[in-house]
Amino acid sequence: MKKRVSIKDIAKQLNISITTVSFVINGKAREKNISESLTKKVLDLVAELNYQPNALATSLRTGKTKIIGFLVDDISEPFFAGIARRIDEIASSLGYKILFSSTRNDTEKAIELLQIFKDRHVDGYIMALPEGLEDEVKKLIQTDAPVVLFDRYVQDVKTDYVIIDNKNSTYQATEHLIENGYKKIGFVTIDTVQQQMVDRLTGYEAAIEAYSLSPIVKKISYVNSSASIEEMVKFFKAENQLDAVIFAANYICLDGLRTFRKLGIKIHKDLAVVSFDDFEILEFCEPPVTAIAQPLEAIAENVMKILLNKLKKTAKPVENAQVSLPTILNIRGSSLKK
Amino acid sequence: MKKRVSIKDIAKQLNISITTVSFVINGKAREKNISESLTKKVLDLVAELNYQPNALATSLRTGKTKIIGFLVDDISEPFFAGIARRIDEIASSLGYKILFSSTRNDTEKAIELLQIFKDRHVDGYIMALPEGLEDEVKKLIQTDAPVVLFDRYVQDVKTDYVIIDNKNSTYQATEHLIENGYKKIGFVTIDTVQQQMVDRLTGYEAAIEAYSLSPIVKKISYVNSSASIEEMVKFFKAENQLDAVIFAANYICLDGLRTFRKLGIKIHKDLAVVSFDDFEILEFCEPPVTAIAQPLEAIAENVMKILLNKLKKTAKPVENAQVSLPTILNIRGSSLKK
DNA sequence: CTGAAAGCGCTTACAG
DNA sequence: CTGAAAGCGCTTACAG
């Protein structure tokens, strides 16, 4: 394994100090009044030897790693994987890299992972917070660490975040069903205090109330897919007068569709359907299923914009950037008028 | 931002040298004959001050970063995202973290990303190689960098890899169709020299030949989904005598299913179907679609086992670990006897 | 049993 | 215009 060239090697070969080399490499030649001829000599040798500064040394010295920590429930979920891709794209174009980890909704594990990110001196944090991390994140923010949350925010933590307008999204979806003549509209969600899920329920309830209908809500205690299907089987059997249903997230909808197969429930014919989150399967259902689509790219882009802004700022305390993005209701056959 | 405690602080408070503290922290107390009482004192203070060694300093000193570079086409593809999750799980449990990036099948970009991984001194590399990176990877391996490839290997690069038995998988899937009475079996793949795709085609051709049938192959020049669908529309219109088709990868199958909708082709009734790669949509088709399932977890686990083994080894040159895992043929309604 | 010191490869305040 | 030197926070060969 041949030794890497270091700044010393460059300096030695040119018979100058490493200071000068460092200045040139960091583009401070003009600022430091280094002669053009010398600057060129350095640059030429750097190119010739293919010198790359040791990022570790730079990091130790400057305290910056150009690494961003990305913490989510599960990187393999399409929603998170999609955001990860776009975030990496933007980050890479600016010299940042992404270190990720999945919490699997385990509070202990999440705290541990956060500590690891800290130990590794990531420059910034992008997180979809699991429950129970409120205090940790508060502490983190107090150290002036750049943090941007997404997907869900936490009520009493003052920080930057990018979310979607959950309340409005389910309000409109519910209204869409009502306008198409549906009156007994169920809402299937999970039993959680996570803000995004609470907001989705609230939006549904608001629409139901605005039109003087009765809410019919099922909160699944999500453990796994088969348990979730069992709960839904019971629900749909008990609530057999339903004429429409809204599933509050993609994995809930997926289990809902499985439940339909099991019970022989026909989409639209027996029950109008709207899914929160749009995903490929919906397009293949018969008829295709109406869905509230989250703007993945826009979420990723907003997150990065805010984070990069914070990374640039030098201790200039700004107001929290709190962005709420609109969703798109993709109307398909499952929710049409009968 | 309060200052982090450093090894110096510990030493100073205890009136001992940082050497001793370092030994204790690194579990070398016994080996270095440090008294138990002193060891305990150090450990207690470390716990009390919640001291965490600065990973950057350790990395600079030891040359190890405990970071593994993960380079794939697109982290948002379920196949790669699934593998990423499991790899991260295993890595995290051993103190390693994953730095990822997507090449988007861009050779230039991939070379650049590889360089970035190098600059950041990742301890090991896990990659699904895009075309055109053969030389770069050879060079990398020559520096004794631990590299494990997966999904595809490269013919003339001697390295460790974990793949699946592509040839055998399509052979068996083809045979399965033949045994169920199908004779005009098409094979839709993409136009590429990537080894895994070549092997899949070879397996199909071998089975076709073994049963004295005629191969009917369509190679899509994959650009995007709609162009791909157009090519398939033409293909299925031209080859209207087909009684079965195998799609060589999940995204090809997805476009194939879209093509079916467009042309009104009914699965099984008009055309038996087998998909390479299993994914949720297949379960929701009518009838559900038979698929060759890749063992994501096993791939990830094998990759990590090999890589961790290499990371442990100190310059002990071992034979390349080249693992080929079996797939599972999930037989569903789409390929049953008529 | 324990410590002083070199060194990993950079950046930058200071000096001239 | 340029350089000597301190220092980021560790590890470890060497000395006693």
XYZ file of C-alpha atoms in Angstrom, chain A residues 1-2 4 50 52-57 59-60 63-67 70 74-78 81-82 84-85 88-89 92 95-102 104 109 113 115-121 142-145 254 257-258 261 280-281 283-286 288, chain B residues 1-2 4 50 52-57 59-60 63-67 70 74-78 81-82 84-85 88-89 92 95-102 104 109 113 115-121 142-145 254 257-258 261 280-281 283-286 288:
126
model
C 0.000 0.000 0.000
C 1.867 3.031 -1.202
C -0.458 8.846 0.277
C -2.969 13.746 -7.466
C -5.943 14.838 -1.899
C -5.910 16.381 1.545
C -6.530 13.905 4.327
C -10.103 14.582 5.282
C -9.564 13.195 8.755
C -6.818 15.628 9.567
C -11.788 17.396 10.265
C -9.805 17.080 13.457
C -14.055 20.325 13.774
C -16.071 19.933 10.579
C -16.608 16.538 9.004
C -18.825 17.383 6.066
C -20.959 14.473 7.142
C -29.734 10.855 8.666
C -36.348 2.324 8.606
C -34.230 3.198 5.618
C -35.868 0.450 3.586
C -39.293 2.085 3.675
C -39.913 3.683 0.275
C -35.420 5.634 0.960
C -36.795 8.121 -1.553
C -32.522 9.587 1.346
C -31.758 9.430 -2.332
C -27.700 12.385 -0.842
C -27.825 13.854 -4.312
C -22.961 15.058 -2.627
C -19.187 17.897 -0.724
C -21.286 16.470 2.054
C -21.908 12.800 2.627
C -24.755 11.068 4.415
C -24.354 8.705 7.333
C -27.627 6.921 7.970
C -29.161 4.590 10.481
C -32.549 3.067 11.199
C -36.689 0.649 14.048
C -31.590 2.479 20.010
C -27.544 6.266 17.423
C -24.893 9.643 20.502
C -22.908 7.871 17.822
C -23.633 10.656 15.369
C -22.445 13.098 17.986
C -19.281 11.121 18.661
C -18.534 11.094 15.002
C -18.995 14.832 14.856
C -29.061 23.671 22.853
C -25.496 22.897 21.791
C -26.285 24.807 18.584
C -26.056 21.660 16.490
C -51.337 -2.229 2.215
C -55.944 -4.122 0.722
C -54.906 -7.524 2.032
C -58.886 -9.774 -0.453
C -47.228 1.667 -7.094
C -49.632 -1.007 -5.949
C -52.152 1.952 -9.618
C -52.593 -1.789 -10.141
C -55.692 -2.223 -8.042
C -59.035 -2.732 -9.780
C -56.941 2.027 -9.110
C -21.492 25.138 23.178
C -19.697 23.658 26.133
C -16.229 18.298 25.262
C -19.613 10.933 30.245
C -16.477 9.910 24.736
C -13.189 9.743 22.855
C -13.065 12.010 19.856
C -13.554 9.623 16.975
C -11.801 11.980 14.582
C -8.609 12.036 16.581
C -9.229 7.918 13.236
C -6.412 10.243 12.307
C -6.059 5.336 10.144
C -9.324 3.521 10.873
C -12.655 5.296 10.623
C -15.087 2.493 11.387
C -17.023 3.693 8.384
C -21.935 1.563 0.395
C -29.953 3.942 -6.420
C -30.530 3.731 -2.702
C -34.257 4.221 -3.205
C -34.690 0.943 -5.104
C -36.283 -1.580 -2.746
C -32.713 -0.151 0.357
C -33.504 -3.532 1.865
C -28.819 -1.241 3.167
C -31.072 -1.705 6.146
C -26.538 -1.051 8.700
C -28.056 -3.218 11.396
C -24.096 -0.724 13.864
C -19.495 -0.044 15.930
C -19.381 0.558 12.209
C -21.470 3.085 10.348
C -22.528 3.186 6.725
C -21.810 6.023 4.335
C -23.874 5.580 1.195
C -24.236 7.090 -2.220
C -26.123 6.402 -5.427
C -27.454 6.538 -10.846
C -20.125 9.910 -10.962
C -17.850 8.783 -5.398
C -12.609 8.721 -4.765
C -14.624 10.479 -2.089
C -14.915 7.261 -0.127
C -11.158 6.892 -0.410
C -10.545 10.464 0.696
C -12.714 9.894 3.693
C -10.762 6.795 4.547
C -4.394 -3.608 -5.206
C -4.043 -1.192 -2.309
C -5.391 -3.988 -0.087
C -8.593 -2.096 0.597
C -43.453 -3.481 -13.411
C -47.594 -5.259 -16.031
C -48.311 -1.722 -17.173
C -53.034 -3.127 -18.780
C -45.597 -6.581 -3.187
C -47.490 -5.705 -6.341
C -49.255 -10.457 -4.679
C -52.051 -8.085 -5.674
C -52.253 -9.017 -9.307
C -55.151 -11.127 -10.515
C -50.939 -13.245 -8.216
